[in-house]
Amino acid sequence: MKIIVPMAGRGSRLRPHSLTVPKPLIPVAGKPIVHRLVRDIAKVLNQPIEEIAFVLGDPAWFGDEVVGSLVDLAESLGAMPSIYRQDQPLGTGHAIMSAAESLSGPAVIAYADTLIRAKFDLDPEADSVIWTKKVDNPEAFGVVKLNEKQEIVELVEKPETFVSDQAVIGIYYFKDVAVLKEKLQEILDENIMNGGEYQINDGIKKMMAEGRIFKTGTVDEWMDCGNKTVTVETNGRMLQFLHDDGEEQLVSDSAVLENASIIPPCYISENVVLRNVTIGPNVSVGAGTVIEDSTVKNSLIQSNSVIKNVQLDQAMIGNHVKYDGHFTQVSLGDYTVLE
């Protein structure tokens, strides 16, 4: 089994936090989004991962440090890491074809701006499985249309009339991803574009036209990391899952706690200093950050920041921030200073 992860976009909706760090590398509940996504997919698949291929953008943005973290991630799962570059932002289909050398055999393709919780077995009769989540407002999503056999027969983007309540979340399984590669190559050769881009959906539609069997794999939880508000919400939901699972240590032994009250679930990283504070619930604090004389809940604070005299709720604060004040709902990127 292979995992293909297109992650070339810079994440404009998550600015200012994605101005200095690519969005897939922003930590949620203590680990980068892409790390959590890949590990969760590997857990769902419950089989050896042969290769993990990452499709990155401009080397000036996705540099050596990013590459090193992704290589370490793949190797930690016993997989061979492969790094590809998408030279132009020409859509999902184009991104996948940037990893053409790895497109063979069974594979999962997953976009690195979402997190999941799921337990299911891949249908052995399916040529492909499209992972979906039941939603209350399907008109806001791309959804799947099913036949009487519960096979996917059509992909419909933001339907004006009801088609189904199963939204496509951006994770796909292919029994042989070389078939998708062939169809995407046809898309490129025929210059079939939607919105000025080459889309994976057009390759999938060509597969459906040949009678390939597509089934759904429904996830229990689908958590977006598209902007500040939903990323903070996702951080809280993930912390609750991790707290309930009890599989990860959420408060580091190296954290310094002086008159500090921690209301779980919270993630407190290495060498954090909490002095005269109440933290939680649903707070992540990155390594080396100092928080004093403050109350923080439902917030995500990254590494090596100094936070004093604040009451925060629904806040997202980047790395190397200095913040001394009495604001509440804030979104501060890296290296911000408020004194």
CSV table of C-alpha atoms in Angstrom, one decimal:
chain,number,residue,atom,x,y,z
A,1,MET,CA,0.0,0.0,0.0
A,2,LYS,CA,1.1,3.5,-0.8
A,3,ILE,CA,0.0,6.9,0.5
A,4,ILE,CA,0.1,9.9,-1.9
A,5,VAL,CA,-0.1,13.3,-0.2
A,6,PRO,CA,-0.4,16.4,-2.3
A,7,MET,CA,0.4,19.4,-0.1
A,8,ALA,CA,1.8,22.1,-2.5
A,9,GLY,CA,-0.6,24.9,-1.5
A,10,ARG,CA,0.5,27.6,0.9
A,11,GLY,CA,-2.8,27.8,2.8
A,12,SER,CA,-3.9,31.4,2.1
A,13,ARG,CA,-7.1,31.0,4.2
A,14,LEU,CA,-5.0,30.3,7.3
A,15,ARG,CA,-2.9,33.5,7.1
A,16,PRO,CA,-1.1,35.0,9.0
A,17,HIS,CA,-0.1,31.6,10.4
A,18,SER,CA,0.8,30.1,7.0
A,19,LEU,CA,3.0,33.0,6.0
A,20,THR,CA,6.1,31.4,7.5
A,21,VAL,CA,5.0,27.8,7.9
A,22,PRO,CA,3.2,25.7,5.3
A,23,LYS,CA,-0.3,25.0,6.5
A,24,PRO,CA,0.1,21.2,6.6
A,25,LEU,CA,3.0,21.7,9.0
A,26,ILE,CA,1.0,23.8,11.5
A,27,PRO,CA,0.6,21.8,14.7
A,28,VAL,CA,-2.8,20.6,15.9
A,29,ALA,CA,-2.8,19.0,19.4
A,30,GLY,CA,1.0,19.0,19.3
A,31,LYS,CA,1.7,17.4,15.9
A,32,PRO,CA,1.7,18.9,12.4
A,33,ILE,CA,-1.6,18.4,10.5
A,34,VAL,CA,0.0,16.2,7.8
A,35,HIS,CA,1.7,14.0,10.5
A,36,ARG,CA,-1.6,13.4,12.2
A,37,LEU,CA,-3.4,12.8,8.9
A,38,VAL,CA,-0.9,10.2,7.6
A,39,ARG,CA,-0.7,8.4,10.9
A,40,ASP,CA,-4.5,8.2,11.2
A,41,ILE,CA,-4.8,6.9,7.6
A,42,ALA,CA,-2.1,4.2,8.3
A,43,LYS,CA,-4.1,3.2,11.4
A,44,VAL,CA,-7.3,2.9,9.4
A,45,LEU,CA,-5.7,0.8,6.7
A,46,ASN,CA,-4.1,-1.5,9.2
A,47,GLN,CA,-1.6,-2.9,6.8
A,48,PRO,CA,2.0,-2.2,5.9
A,49,ILE,CA,2.7,1.0,4.1
A,50,GLU,CA,5.3,0.5,1.4
A,51,GLU,CA,5.8,4.1,0.3
A,52,ILE,CA,4.6,7.6,1.2
A,53,ALA,CA,4.9,10.2,-1.6
A,54,PHE,CA,4.6,13.9,-0.7
A,55,VAL,CA,3.9,16.4,-3.5
A,56,LEU,CA,5.4,19.8,-2.4
A,57,GLY,CA,5.5,23.2,-4.0
A,58,ASP,CA,8.2,25.8,-4.3
A,59,PRO,CA,11.5,24.7,-2.6
A,60,ALA,CA,11.8,28.2,-1.2
A,61,TRP,CA,8.6,27.5,0.7
A,62,PHE,CA,8.8,23.8,1.3
A,63,GLY,CA,12.5,23.6,2.0
A,64,ASP,CA,15.0,21.2,3.6
A,65,GLU,CA,13.4,21.4,7.1
A,66,VAL,CA,10.0,20.5,5.7
A,67,VAL,CA,11.5,17.7,3.6
A,68,GLY,CA,13.4,16.3,6.6
A,69,SER,CA,10.3,16.2,8.7
A,70,LEU,CA,8.3,14.3,6.0
A,71,VAL,CA,11.1,11.8,5.5
A,72,ASP,CA,11.2,11.2,9.2
A,73,LEU,CA,7.4,10.7,9.2
A,74,ALA,CA,7.5,8.1,6.5
A,75,GLU,CA,10.4,6.2,8.0
A,76,SER,CA,8.7,6.2,11.4
A,77,LEU,CA,5.9,4.2,9.7
A,78,GLY,CA,8.3,1.8,8.0
A,79,ALA,CA,7.7,3.3,4.6
A,80,MET,CA,10.0,4.6,1.9
A,81,PRO,CA,9.7,8.4,1.6
A,82,SER,CA,9.4,10.0,-1.9
A,83,ILE,CA,9.4,13.8,-2.5
A,84,TYR,CA,8.0,15.3,-5.6
A,85,ARG,CA,7.5,19.0,-6.7
A,86,GLN,CA,4.5,20.5,-8.3
A,87,ASP,CA,6.0,23.3,-10.4
A,88,GLN,CA,2.8,25.1,-11.0
A,89,PRO,CA,-0.5,25.3,-9.0
A,90,LEU,CA,-2.6,23.7,-11.7
A,91,GLY,CA,-5.1,21.7,-9.6
A,92,THR,CA,-5.5,18.4,-7.8
A,93,GLY,CA,-5.1,16.2,-10.9
A,94,HIS,CA,-1.9,18.0,-11.8
A,95,ALA,CA,-0.6,17.6,-8.3
A,96,ILE,CA,-1.2,13.9,-8.3
A,97,MET,CA,0.5,13.5,-11.7
A,98,SER,CA,3.5,15.3,-10.3
A,99,ALA,CA,4.1,12.0,-8.4
A,100,ALA,CA,3.6,9.9,-11.6
A,101,GLU,CA,6.6,7.6,-10.8
A,102,SER,CA,4.8,6.4,-7.6
A,103,LEU,CA,1.4,5.9,-9.2
A,104,SER,CA,1.2,2.1,-9.3
A,105,GLY,CA,-0.5,-0.6,-7.2
A,106,PRO,CA,-2.9,0.0,-4.3
A,107,ALA,CA,-2.7,3.5,-2.9
A,108,VAL,CA,-4.5,6.1,-0.8
A,109,ILE,CA,-4.5,9.8,-2.0
A,110,ALA,CA,-5.1,12.3,0.8
A,111,TYR,CA,-5.1,16.1,0.8
A,112,ALA,CA,-3.2,17.5,3.8
A,113,ASP,CA,-5.7,20.0,5.1
A,114,THR,CA,-8.1,17.7,6.9
A,115,LEU,CA,-8.0,15.3,9.8
A,116,ILE,CA,-10.2,12.2,10.4
A,117,ARG,CA,-11.3,9.6,12.9
A,118,ALA,CA,-12.5,6.4,11.2
A,119,LYS,CA,-12.7,2.6,11.5
A,120,PHE,CA,-13.8,0.6,8.5
A,121,ASP,CA,-12.5,-2.2,6.2
A,122,LEU,CA,-11.8,-1.4,2.5
A,123,ASP,CA,-14.4,-3.1,0.3
A,124,PRO,CA,-12.4,-5.8,-1.7
A,125,GLU,CA,-14.8,-5.6,-4.6
A,126,ALA,CA,-14.3,-1.9,-5.1
A,127,ASP,CA,-11.9,-0.5,-7.7
A,128,SER,CA,-11.9,2.7,-5.6
A,129,VAL,CA,-13.2,3.9,-2.3
A,130,ILE,CA,-14.0,7.6,-1.8
A,131,TRP,CA,-14.1,8.6,1.8
A,132,THR,CA,-17.1,10.6,2.8
A,133,LYS,CA,-18.8,12.1,5.9
A,134,LYS,CA,-22.5,12.5,6.4
A,135,VAL,CA,-23.3,16.3,6.6
A,136,ASP,CA,-26.4,18.3,7.4
A,137,ASN,CA,-25.9,20.8,4.6
A,138,PRO,CA,-24.8,18.9,1.5
A,139,GLU,CA,-25.5,21.8,-0.8
A,140,ALA,CA,-22.3,23.3,0.6
A,141,PHE,CA,-20.1,20.4,-0.4
A,142,GLY,CA,-19.2,18.1,-3.2
A,143,VAL,CA,-21.2,14.9,-2.7
A,144,VAL,CA,-21.5,11.4,-4.1
A,145,LYS,CA,-24.6,10.0,-5.9
A,146,LEU,CA,-25.3,6.4,-5.2
A,147,ASN,CA,-27.2,3.7,-7.0
A,148,GLU,CA,-29.3,0.9,-5.5
A,149,LYS,CA,-26.2,-1.1,-4.9
A,150,GLN,CA,-24.7,1.7,-2.9
A,151,GLU,CA,-22.1,2.3,-5.6
A,152,ILE,CA,-21.0,5.8,-6.5
A,153,VAL,CA,-22.1,6.7,-9.9
A,154,GLU,CA,-21.6,10.4,-10.0
A,155,LEU,CA,-19.8,13.2,-8.2
A,156,VAL,CA,-21.9,16.4,-7.8
A,157,GLU,CA,-20.4,19.7,-6.7
A,158,LYS,CA,-22.6,21.8,-4.4
A,159,PRO,CA,-25.9,20.4,-5.6
A,160,GLU,CA,-28.9,22.8,-5.7
A,161,THR,CA,-31.3,19.9,-5.2
A,162,PHE,CA,-30.7,16.9,-2.9
A,163,VAL,CA,-28.4,14.2,-4.3
A,164,SER,CA,-27.1,12.7,-1.0
A,165,ASP,CA,-25.8,13.8,2.3
A,166,GLN,CA,-22.4,12.1,1.9
A,167,ALA,CA,-19.7,14.8,1.4
A,168,VAL,CA,-16.4,14.0,-0.3
A,169,ILE,CA,-13.6,14.8,2.2
A,170,GLY,CA,-10.6,14.6,-0.1
A,171,ILE,CA,-9.3,11.1,0.7
A,172,TYR,CA,-9.4,8.3,-1.9
A,173,TYR,CA,-8.4,4.6,-2.2
A,174,PHE,CA,-7.5,3.0,-5.5
A,175,LYS,CA,-7.0,-0.7,-5.9
A,176,ASP,CA,-4.6,0.1,-8.7
A,177,VAL,CA,-3.8,3.8,-8.8
A,178,ALA,CA,-2.2,3.3,-12.2
A,179,VAL,CA,-5.7,3.3,-13.7
A,180,LEU,CA,-6.2,6.8,-12.3
A,181,LYS,CA,-2.8,7.8,-13.6
A,182,GLU,CA,-3.8,6.7,-17.1
A,183,LYS,CA,-7.1,8.7,-17.0
A,184,LEU,CA,-5.4,11.8,-15.5
A,185,GLN,CA,-2.8,11.6,-18.3
A,186,GLU,CA,-5.7,11.7,-20.8
A,187,ILE,CA,-7.1,14.8,-19.0
A,188,LEU,CA,-3.7,16.5,-19.4
A,189,ASP,CA,-3.3,15.4,-23.0
A,190,GLU,CA,-6.9,16.6,-23.9
A,191,ASN,CA,-6.4,19.8,-21.8
A,192,ILE,CA,-9.6,19.2,-19.9
A,193,MET,CA,-9.7,21.9,-17.2
A,194,ASN,CA,-12.2,23.1,-14.6
A,195,GLY,CA,-11.7,26.5,-13.1
A,196,GLY,CA,-8.4,26.8,-14.9
A,197,GLU,CA,-7.1,23.6,-13.3
A,198,TYR,CA,-6.8,19.9,-13.9
A,199,GLN,CA,-9.0,18.1,-11.4
A,200,ILE,CA,-8.9,14.6,-9.9
A,201,ASN,CA,-12.7,14.4,-10.4
A,202,ASP,CA,-12.3,14.4,-14.2
A,203,GLY,CA,-10.0,11.4,-14.0
A,204,ILE,CA,-12.5,9.6,-11.6
A,205,LYS,CA,-15.4,10.3,-14.0
A,206,LYS,CA,-13.4,8.7,-16.8
A,207,MET,CA,-12.9,5.6,-14.6
A,208,MET,CA,-16.7,5.5,-13.8
A,209,ALA,CA,-17.5,5.7,-17.5
A,210,GLU,CA,-15.5,2.5,-18.0
A,211,GLY,CA,-17.6,0.8,-15.4
A,212,ARG,CA,-15.1,0.8,-12.5
A,213,ILE,CA,-16.8,0.2,-9.1
A,214,PHE,CA,-16.6,3.0,-6.6
A,215,LYS,CA,-17.8,2.6,-3.0
A,216,THR,CA,-17.9,4.9,0.0
A,217,GLY,CA,-15.9,4.7,3.2
A,218,THR,CA,-17.7,6.8,5.8
A,219,VAL,CA,-15.5,8.4,8.4
A,220,ASP,CA,-16.8,9.1,12.0
A,221,GLU,CA,-15.2,12.5,12.3
A,222,TRP,CA,-14.0,14.9,9.6
A,223,MET,CA,-12.1,17.9,10.9
A,224,ASP,CA,-11.1,20.8,8.7
A,225,CYS,CA,-8.0,23.0,9.1
A,226,GLY,CA,-8.9,25.6,6.4
A,227,ASN,CA,-8.9,28.7,8.5
A,228,LYS,CA,-8.2,30.0,12.0
A,229,THR,CA,-11.7,29.4,13.4
A,230,VAL,CA,-12.0,25.8,12.3
A,231,THR,CA,-8.4,25.0,13.1
A,232,VAL,CA,-8.9,26.1,16.7
A,233,GLU,CA,-12.1,24.0,16.8
A,234,THR,CA,-10.3,21.0,15.3
A,235,ASN,CA,-7.5,21.4,17.8
A,236,GLY,CA,-10.1,21.1,20.6
A,237,ARG,CA,-11.8,18.1,19.1
A,238,MET,CA,-8.5,16.2,18.5
A,239,LEU,CA,-7.4,16.9,22.0
A,240,GLN,CA,-10.6,15.4,23.3
A,241,PHE,CA,-10.1,12.3,21.2
A,242,LEU,CA,-6.5,11.9,22.4
A,243,HIS,CA,-7.6,12.4,26.0
A,244,ASP,CA,-10.3,9.7,25.7
A,245,ASP,CA,-7.9,7.3,23.9
A,246,GLY,CA,-5.2,7.7,26.5
A,247,GLU,CA,-2.5,6.7,24.0
A,248,GLU,CA,-0.5,9.9,24.0
A,249,GLN,CA,1.1,11.8,26.9
A,250,LEU,CA,-0.4,15.2,26.6
A,251,VAL,CA,1.5,17.1,29.3
A,252,SER,CA,5.3,16.9,29.1
A,253,ASP,CA,7.3,15.9,32.1
A,254,SER,CA,9.6,18.8,31.3
A,255,ALA,CA,6.9,21.4,31.7
A,256,VAL,CA,7.3,23.8,34.6
A,257,LEU,CA,4.0,24.3,36.4
A,258,GLU,CA,3.9,27.0,39.1
A,259,ASN,CA,0.5,27.8,40.5
A,260,ALA,CA,-0.9,26.4,37.3
A,261,SER,CA,-4.3,24.8,36.9
A,262,ILE,CA,-4.8,22.6,33.8
A,263,ILE,CA,-8.3,21.8,32.8
A,264,PRO,CA,-8.2,18.8,30.4
A,265,PRO,CA,-8.0,18.1,27.6
A,266,CYS,CA,-4.8,20.1,27.0
A,267,TYR,CA,-1.5,19.5,25.2
A,268,ILE,CA,1.5,21.0,27.0
A,269,SER,CA,4.8,20.5,25.1
A,270,GLU,CA,8.4,20.3,26.3
A,271,ASN,CA,9.9,23.0,28.4
A,272,VAL,CA,6.7,25.1,28.6
A,273,VAL,CA,6.5,27.4,31.6
A,274,LEU,CA,3.0,28.0,33.1
A,275,ARG,CA,3.1,30.4,36.0
A,276,ASN,CA,-0.1,31.7,37.8
A,277,VAL,CA,-2.4,30.5,35.0
A,278,THR,CA,-5.5,28.6,34.3
A,279,ILE,CA,-5.2,26.6,31.1
A,280,GLY,CA,-8.0,24.7,29.4
A,281,PRO,CA,-10.0,23.1,28.3
A,282,ASN,CA,-9.0,22.5,24.6
A,283,VAL,CA,-5.6,24.3,24.7
A,284,SER,CA,-2.4,23.3,22.9
A,285,VAL,CA,0.9,25.0,23.9
A,286,GLY,CA,4.0,24.5,21.9
A,287,ALA,CA,7.5,23.8,23.1
A,288,GLY,CA,9.4,26.5,25.0
A,289,THR,CA,6.4,28.8,25.4
A,290,VAL,CA,6.0,30.8,28.6
A,291,ILE,CA,2.5,31.8,29.8
A,292,GLU,CA,2.2,33.9,33.0
A,293,ASP,CA,-0.7,35.6,34.9
A,294,SER,CA,-3.3,34.5,32.3
A,295,THR,CA,-6.4,32.4,31.6
A,296,VAL,CA,-6.5,30.5,28.3
A,297,LYS,CA,-9.1,28.2,26.9
A,298,ASN,CA,-10.1,26.9,23.5
A,299,SER,CA,-6.8,28.1,22.0
A,300,LEU,CA,-3.8,27.0,20.0
A,301,ILE,CA,-0.4,28.6,21.0
A,302,GLN,CA,2.7,27.5,19.1
A,303,SER,CA,6.4,27.4,20.2
A,304,ASN,CA,8.8,29.8,21.9
A,305,SER,CA,6.2,32.5,22.6
A,306,VAL,CA,5.8,34.7,25.7
A,307,ILE,CA,2.3,35.3,26.8
A,308,LYS,CA,1.4,37.5,29.8
A,309,ASN,CA,-1.6,39.1,31.4
A,310,VAL,CA,-4.2,37.8,28.9
A,311,GLN,CA,-7.6,36.2,29.0
A,312,LEU,CA,-7.8,34.2,25.7
A,313,ASP,CA,-10.7,32.2,24.2
A,314,GLN,CA,-10.8,31.0,20.6
A,315,ALA,CA,-7.2,32.3,20.0
A,316,MET,CA,-4.5,31.1,17.7
A,317,ILE,CA,-1.0,32.4,18.3
A,318,GLY,CA,2.1,31.5,16.2
A,319,ASN,CA,5.8,31.0,17.0
A,320,HIS,CA,8.1,33.5,18.7
A,321,VAL,CA,5.2,35.8,19.6
A,322,LYS,CA,5.4,38.3,22.5
A,323,TYR,CA,2.0,39.3,23.8
A,324,ASP,CA,1.2,41.3,26.9
A,325,GLY,CA,-2.3,42.6,27.0
A,326,HIS,CA,-6.0,42.3,27.6
A,327,PHE,CA,-7.4,41.3,24.2
A,328,THR,CA,-9.6,38.1,23.9
A,329,GLN,CA,-10.2,36.7,20.4
A,330,VAL,CA,-6.9,37.1,18.5
A,331,SER,CA,-5.1,35.5,15.6
A,332,LEU,CA,-1.4,36.3,15.7
A,333,GLY,CA,1.2,35.0,13.2
A,334,ASP,CA,4.9,34.2,13.9
A,335,TYR,CA,7.2,36.9,15.4
A,336,THR,CA,4.3,39.2,16.3
A,337,VAL,CA,5.0,41.6,19.3
A,338,LEU,CA,2.2,43.1,21.3
A,339,GLU,CA,3.4,44.8,24.5
